[in-house]
Each structure stands twice: as C-alpha cells, then as structure tokens.
Short mmCIF file of C-alpha atoms in Angstrom, two decimals:
data_model
loop_
_atom_site.label_atom_id
_atom_site.label_comp_id
_atom_site.label_asym_id
_atom_site.label_seq_id
_atom_site.Cartn_x
_atom_site.Cartn_y
_atom_site.Cartn_z
CA UNK H 1 177.79 -21.66 -83.46
CA UNK H 2 179.85 -19.81 -86.08
CA UNK H 3 181.18 -17.56 -83.33
CA UNK H 4 182.37 -20.58 -81.37
CA UNK H 5 184.03 -22.06 -84.46
CA UNK H 6 185.66 -18.75 -85.28
CA UNK H 7 187.02 -18.53 -81.73
CA UNK H 8 188.32 -22.10 -81.89
CA UNK H 9 189.98 -21.61 -85.29
CA UNK H 10 191.45 -18.27 -84.28
CA UNK H 11 193.05 -19.66 -81.13
CA UNK H 12 194.36 -22.66 -83.04
CA UNK H 13 195.94 -20.31 -85.58
CA UNK H 14 197.60 -18.25 -82.85
CA UNK H 15 198.95 -21.39 -81.20
CA UNK H 16 201.60 -21.62 -83.92
CA UNK H 17 202.83 -18.03 -83.94
CA UNK H 18 201.66 -14.46 -83.27
CA UNK H 19 199.76 -12.87 -86.16
CA UNK H 20 198.15 -9.53 -86.98
CA UNK H 21 194.46 -8.98 -87.67
CA UNK H 22 194.45 -8.81 -91.45
CA UNK H 23 196.56 -11.95 -91.79
CA UNK H 24 194.42 -13.76 -89.21
CA UNK H 25 191.28 -12.91 -91.17
CA UNK H 26 192.78 -14.01 -94.48
CA UNK H 27 194.12 -17.27 -93.06
CA UNK H 28 190.83 -18.13 -91.35
CA UNK H 29 189.13 -17.62 -94.70
CA UNK H 30 191.73 -19.47 -96.71
CA UNK H 31 192.94 -22.23 -94.38
CA UNK H 32 189.94 -22.81 -92.13
CA UNK H 33 187.30 -22.21 -94.82
CA UNK H 34 185.35 -19.77 -92.67
CA UNK H 35 183.34 -17.14 -94.51
CA UNK H 36 184.02 -14.18 -92.28
CA UNK H 37 183.09 -10.56 -92.94
CA UNK H 38 185.80 -7.92 -92.67
CA UNK H 39 184.50 -6.51 -89.42
CA UNK H 40 184.07 -9.71 -87.45
CA UNK H 41 187.60 -10.52 -86.38
CA UNK H 42 188.67 -7.46 -84.39
CA UNK H 43 185.81 -7.40 -81.84
CA UNK H 44 186.54 -11.08 -81.15
CA UNK H 45 190.28 -10.39 -80.78
CA UNK H 46 189.55 -7.58 -78.32
CA UNK H 47 187.18 -9.76 -76.31
CA UNK H 48 189.66 -12.62 -76.12
CA UNK H 49 192.35 -10.19 -75.06
CA UNK H 50 190.23 -8.70 -72.28
CA UNK H 51 189.41 -12.27 -71.19
CA UNK H 52 193.15 -13.02 -70.99
CA UNK H 53 193.13 -15.72 -73.67
CA UNK H 54 195.39 -13.72 -75.99
CA UNK H 55 197.72 -10.74 -75.65
CA UNK H 56 198.75 -8.14 -78.18
CA UNK H 57 201.63 -5.82 -78.96
CA UNK H 58 202.33 -3.25 -81.64
CA UNK H 59 205.37 -4.07 -83.77
CA UNK H 60 207.09 -1.73 -86.17
CA UNK H 61 207.09 -2.96 -89.74
CA UNK H 62 210.37 -3.80 -91.42
CA UNK H 63 211.72 -1.54 -94.16
CA UNK H 64 209.34 1.33 -93.44
CA UNK H 65 206.22 -0.85 -93.48
CA UNK H 66 203.34 0.26 -91.29
CA UNK H 67 203.23 -0.92 -87.67
CA UNK H 68 200.98 -3.89 -86.94
CA UNK H 69 199.28 -5.16 -83.86
CA UNK H 70 200.28 -8.78 -83.30
CA UNK H 71 198.18 -11.17 -81.25
CA UNK H 72 199.56 -14.21 -79.42
CA UNK H 73 197.96 -17.01 -77.41
CA UNK H 74 198.52 -16.91 -73.64
CA UNK H 75 198.81 -19.95 -71.36
CA UNK H 76 195.20 -19.43 -70.34
CA UNK H 77 194.23 -19.27 -74.01
CA UNK H 78 196.14 -22.49 -74.72
CA UNK H 79 194.20 -24.27 -71.95
CA UNK H 80 190.94 -22.85 -73.29
CA UNK H 81 191.86 -23.98 -76.80
CA UNK H 82 192.44 -27.50 -75.57
CA UNK H 83 189.05 -27.55 -73.85
CA UNK H 84 187.25 -26.07 -76.89
CA UNK H 85 188.98 -28.48 -79.29
CA UNK H 86 187.99 -31.45 -77.10
CA UNK H 87 184.39 -30.24 -77.00
CA UNK H 88 184.39 -29.71 -80.78
CA UNK H 89 185.74 -33.24 -81.42
CA UNK H 90 183.06 -34.71 -79.16
CA UNK H 91 180.22 -32.78 -80.84
CA UNK H 92 181.59 -33.40 -84.32
CA UNK H 93 181.97 -37.13 -83.72
CA UNK H 94 178.45 -37.45 -82.26
CA UNK H 95 176.94 -35.44 -85.12
CA UNK H 96 178.81 -37.47 -87.75
CA UNK H 97 177.57 -40.72 -86.21
CA UNK H 98 174.06 -39.33 -86.13
CA UNK H 99 174.14 -38.17 -89.76
CA UNK H 100 175.50 -41.50 -90.97
CA UNK H 101 173.10 -43.62 -88.92
CA UNK F 1 194.85 5.95 -103.32
CA UNK F 2 193.23 9.24 -104.29
CA UNK F 3 192.49 12.08 -101.88
CA UNK F 4 188.73 11.56 -101.94
CA UNK F 5 189.11 7.95 -100.87
CA UNK F 6 191.55 8.85 -98.12
CA UNK F 7 189.17 11.61 -96.99
CA UNK F 8 186.30 9.12 -96.82
CA UNK F 9 188.46 6.76 -94.74
CA UNK F 10 189.24 9.59 -92.35
CA UNK F 11 185.54 10.43 -92.01
CA UNK F 12 184.71 6.77 -91.27
CA UNK F 13 187.47 6.59 -88.66
CA UNK F 14 186.38 9.85 -87.03
CA UNK F 15 182.83 8.53 -86.74
CA UNK F 16 184.18 5.26 -85.35
CA UNK F 17 186.17 7.14 -82.71
CA UNK F 18 183.08 9.10 -81.65
CA UNK F 19 180.97 5.95 -81.47
CA UNK F 20 183.62 4.28 -79.29
CA UNK F 21 183.52 7.17 -76.82
CA UNK F 22 182.37 4.95 -73.93
CA UNK F 23 185.54 2.82 -74.12
CA UNK F 24 188.82 3.71 -72.38
CA UNK F 25 190.97 6.02 -74.50
CA UNK F 26 193.70 3.43 -75.11
CA UNK F 27 191.24 0.81 -76.36
CA UNK F 28 189.53 3.40 -78.55
CA UNK F 29 192.79 4.59 -80.09
CA UNK F 30 193.94 1.00 -80.71
CA UNK F 31 190.69 0.08 -82.45
CA UNK F 32 190.69 3.18 -84.64
CA UNK F 33 194.35 2.75 -85.60
CA UNK F 34 193.93 -0.96 -86.31
CA UNK F 35 190.88 -0.23 -88.45
CA UNK F 36 192.79 2.49 -90.30
CA UNK F 37 195.67 0.14 -91.11
CA UNK F 38 193.25 -2.61 -92.13
CA UNK F 39 191.33 -0.30 -94.47
CA UNK F 40 194.49 1.13 -96.04
CA UNK F 41 195.92 -2.35 -96.65
CA UNK F 42 192.70 -3.50 -98.33
CA UNK F 43 192.38 -0.35 -100.42
CA UNK F 44 196.00 -0.57 -101.56
CA UNK F 45 195.35 -4.19 -102.54
CA UNK F 46 192.67 -2.95 -104.93
CA UNK F 47 189.50 -3.27 -102.87
CA UNK F 48 186.91 -0.54 -103.40
CA UNK F 49 186.03 1.71 -100.48
CA UNK F 50 182.31 1.15 -101.01
CA UNK F 51 182.53 -2.63 -100.74
CA UNK F 52 184.89 -2.40 -97.77
CA UNK F 53 182.61 -0.08 -95.82
CA UNK F 54 179.59 -2.15 -96.84
CA UNK F 55 181.21 -5.20 -95.26
CA UNK F 56 182.45 -3.42 -92.15
CA UNK F 57 179.06 -1.79 -91.68
CA UNK F 58 178.31 1.79 -90.65
CA UNK F 59 180.82 3.16 -88.14
CA UNK F 60 178.33 3.23 -85.26
CA UNK F 61 177.31 -0.41 -85.84
CA UNK F 62 180.92 -1.52 -86.14
CA UNK F 63 181.72 0.34 -82.91
CA UNK F 64 178.74 -1.31 -81.22
CA UNK F 65 180.21 -4.76 -81.91
CA UNK F 66 183.35 -3.80 -79.92
CA UNK F 67 181.38 -2.21 -77.10
CA UNK F 68 179.05 -5.22 -76.82
CA UNK F 69 181.95 -7.68 -76.69
CA UNK F 70 183.99 -5.64 -74.24
CA UNK F 71 181.08 -4.80 -71.93
CA UNK F 72 180.01 -8.43 -71.71
CA UNK F 73 183.57 -9.63 -71.30
CA UNK F 74 184.29 -7.11 -68.56
CA UNK F 75 181.06 -7.98 -66.70
CA UNK F 76 181.84 -11.66 -66.99
CA UNK F 77 185.37 -11.21 -65.66
CA UNK F 78 184.11 -9.13 -62.71
CA UNK F 79 181.41 -11.71 -61.82
CA UNK F 80 179.43 -8.78 -60.40
CA UNK F 81 175.69 -9.48 -60.68
CA UNK F 82 174.58 -5.84 -60.87
CA UNK F 83 177.13 -4.96 -63.54
CA UNK F 84 176.13 -8.09 -65.46
CA UNK F 85 172.45 -7.29 -65.04
CA UNK F 86 173.05 -3.80 -66.49
CA UNK F 87 174.66 -5.41 -69.57
CA UNK F 88 171.71 -7.80 -69.92
CA UNK F 89 169.24 -4.91 -69.60
CA UNK F 90 171.04 -2.86 -72.27
CA UNK F 91 171.00 -5.81 -74.69
CA UNK F 92 167.40 -6.87 -74.04
CA UNK F 93 166.00 -5.14 -77.14
CA UNK F 94 168.52 -6.94 -79.39
CA UNK F 95 168.83 -10.39 -77.83
CA UNK F 96 166.24 -13.05 -77.00
CA UNK F 97 168.50 -14.45 -74.27
CA UNK F 98 168.89 -11.02 -72.67
CA UNK F 99 165.17 -10.22 -72.98
CA UNK F 100 164.17 -13.57 -71.43
CA UNK F 101 166.60 -13.23 -68.56
CA UNK F 102 165.53 -9.64 -67.96
CA UNK F 103 161.88 -10.77 -67.74
CA UNK F 104 162.87 -13.66 -65.43
CA UNK F 105 164.81 -11.35 -63.12
CA UNK F 106 161.81 -9.00 -63.00
CA UNK F 107 159.72 -11.98 -61.83
CA UNK F 108 162.37 -12.85 -59.25
CA UNK F 109 162.35 -9.25 -58.03
CA UNK F 110 158.61 -9.52 -57.39
CA UNK F 111 159.16 -12.77 -55.47
CA UNK F 112 161.91 -11.06 -53.51
CA UNK F 113 159.63 -8.15 -52.63
CA UNK F 114 156.95 -10.57 -51.48
CA UNK F 115 159.52 -11.99 -49.08
CA UNK F 116 160.90 -8.62 -48.02
CA UNK F 117 157.60 -6.92 -47.17
CA UNK F 118 156.66 -9.10 -44.15
CA UNK F 119 160.29 -9.20 -43.04
CA UNK F 120 160.35 -5.40 -42.81
CA UNK F 121 156.80 -4.79 -41.55
CA UNK F 122 156.22 -7.61 -39.06
CA UNK F 123 158.51 -6.26 -36.30
CA UNK F 124 156.44 -3.05 -36.28
CA UNK F 125 153.04 -4.73 -36.46
CA UNK F 126 153.39 -8.39 -35.44
CA UNK F 127 149.63 -8.88 -35.02
CA UNK F 128 148.55 -7.89 -38.50
CA UNK F 129 151.51 -8.81 -40.74
CA UNK F 130 151.97 -12.37 -41.97
CA UNK F 131 150.57 -14.93 -44.36
CA UNK F 132 146.83 -14.66 -44.03
CA UNK F 133 144.06 -16.99 -45.15
CA UNK F 134 141.09 -14.76 -45.61
CA UNK F 135 137.56 -15.70 -44.72
CA UNK F 136 136.46 -14.53 -48.15
CA UNK F 137 138.93 -16.97 -49.76
CA UNK F 138 142.46 -16.37 -50.99
CA UNK F 139 145.73 -15.42 -49.34
CA UNK F 140 147.36 -12.17 -48.34
CA UNK F 141 151.07 -11.85 -47.72
CA UNK F 142 151.72 -8.70 -45.77
CA UNK F 143 149.36 -6.63 -43.69
CA UNK F 144 145.71 -7.61 -43.16
CA UNK F 145 143.10 -6.36 -40.74
CA UNK F 146 142.61 -9.84 -39.33
CA UNK F 147 138.84 -9.87 -39.11
CA UNK F 148 136.65 -12.72 -37.84
CA UNK F 149 137.28 -15.83 -39.91
CA UNK F 150 140.71 -14.65 -41.14
CA UNK F 151 143.69 -16.43 -39.71
CA UNK F 152 147.44 -16.06 -39.97
CA UNK F 153 149.34 -19.22 -40.88
CA UNK F 154 153.02 -18.77 -40.13
CA UNK F 155 153.51 -16.63 -37.02
CA UNK F 156 157.21 -16.12 -36.37
CA UNK F 157 158.09 -18.74 -39.00
CA UNK F 158 157.59 -16.03 -41.57
CA UNK F 159 161.04 -14.60 -40.68
CA UNK F 160 163.16 -17.61 -41.68
CA UNK F 161 160.90 -18.32 -44.66
CA UNK F 162 161.23 -14.73 -45.88
CA UNK F 163 165.01 -14.90 -45.47
CA UNK F 164 165.06 -18.19 -47.42
CA UNK F 165 162.93 -16.58 -50.13
CA UNK F 166 165.32 -13.63 -50.44
CA UNK F 167 168.34 -15.92 -50.45
CA UNK F 168 166.85 -18.15 -53.15
CA UNK F 169 165.90 -15.12 -55.26
CA UNK F 170 169.43 -13.71 -54.93
CA UNK F 171 171.18 -16.99 -55.77
CA UNK F 172 168.92 -17.88 -58.71
CA UNK F 173 168.98 -14.31 -60.05
CA UNK F 174 172.78 -14.10 -59.77
CA UNK F 175 173.29 -17.42 -61.52
CA UNK F 176 170.83 -16.52 -64.25
CA UNK F 177 172.39 -13.14 -64.94
CA UNK F 178 175.96 -14.50 -65.01
CA UNK F 179 174.85 -17.29 -67.35
CA UNK F 180 173.22 -14.73 -69.65
CA UNK F 181 176.25 -12.48 -69.74
CA UNK F 182 178.46 -15.50 -70.52
CA UNK F 183 176.16 -16.28 -73.46
CA UNK F 184 176.25 -12.66 -74.62
CA UNK F 185 180.03 -12.56 -74.40
CA UNK F 186 180.34 -15.43 -76.90
#
C-alpha cells in the first residue's frame, strides 16, 4: 500500500513542475509525510519512466553546480494520476466512514 | 569530504555498476551517476557514509530493486506471457504472489498436457487413445489397451474437447501471469 501511496504522491508532486531525485525524496518526506528510505525513490522513478508515466532529462547545474536528472509527468502520467487520485479518494472516504461508524 | 570517504563511495558505485550488469548500458550509467550525485549531496550536507549506505542497502540489493522494477515493467509493457512468466519464475523465491502463480501455472501445464496427449496420439492410434472408463474402476486419459469391460467415452469428441482444454489453459494462464507481473511491477 505504501508503494501505491508513494507513486500517487510522487506523480502529484511532478504535476506542478519537473524535479530531481533528491528534491523529490525530501519533499515527499517533508510535504507528504511519507517515511521513505534513501534508496526507495529511484527504482520507482525508473519504473514509472519505463512505463511512460514520467520522462527525464539531465540538466546542467547553474554556476558550476553538478548536473541533475529532472523528472517530469507525461500526459499518460497525468491521466494515471487522475485515476489513482480518484481511487485513493474513494478508498479513503470508505475507510473513514468505516472507522467512524 | 576526505579521500577515504570518496574512495568508499567509488567502491560502492563500482559494485553497483557490476550488479546492474544485466541492464542496458545507458540505464546502468544513469543509475550509477544519479546514485553518485545523490551520495555526494548527502555527504556534503553532513550525513555520514555509514548511515547513508545502511539506508541504501548493500550495492547488490540496491541494484536488485532497479532490476526487479525494470524487468517487471518491461514484461508488463510487452504483454508477452512467456516473458512475464520468466519474471514470475525468477521472483518466486521472494514473493508469495509469484510463488502462488508459478504453482498455479504448473498445475495448468499439467491440465494442458492432459489435453494435448490424446490430441497428438489419437490420429495415430484411434482405437486405443481416448477417455477410458476401466473395468477395474477409474479413468484413463490417453492410451489404454481396451480390454473386455473397458469402454471409451468420447470417440471423436475428444478432439474439440482437447482443443477447448488447451485454449482454456492458455487463456487462464496468460491472464494469471499478466496479473502477477502487474502486481510485481507495483
């Protein structure tokens, strides 16, 4: 289930703007409250890229900074995000009702 | 960052590159470079190498997480049952889903063979091959001597039934394997 949530949060994050791996990991920890280990994010990014949900490109850093690989959501990824978010809302709403019943 | 630390990073990355050997060169190089940049950024921010490597895991295990994801994803995208089955078979010792589906496909294979045997043999020996009810009790699918009291039930109907059996085995097996690989890819 955590994998599904991580995927959902990651695609939501990339909906706003392209980001690189380290920043994605830190923002998922900080903004989405996910407790992710260092090594979990890149395999997921590579899988989503090979599935066509995201794409990546290397960008040179400004002012001599190291290059970074930026990931961005594709149209297919945006459609998948919408479907996943809808499913999450449905499950979350049903579970909340159940817990409060 | 001191030289020892940088040396240890290089060793980790070299081991990672070796462990990723089964991936295409471009993917391998990207993963190693991205890991290098990630490690350097963390170390420069004050993280200790020991805690960083402890969280990433040993290089071969970290590499395995990429290979698993990319193998499953590639099989899923191809929708090829045999490629997907190979992924399921390789993961069977580490995944309950994969192990269960592997066992189920083995059962389906047996059912498929039961259907295939009469289909192949009956044209060569139409008298003795079929679905037999034996005088001693029990059934035989395939070749029987056909002694007194034994009788064959299906005659030529065994052909369409065997074809249906093979078709059902193929369709169920294909669906099962593609479902499993979709689960493994997540």
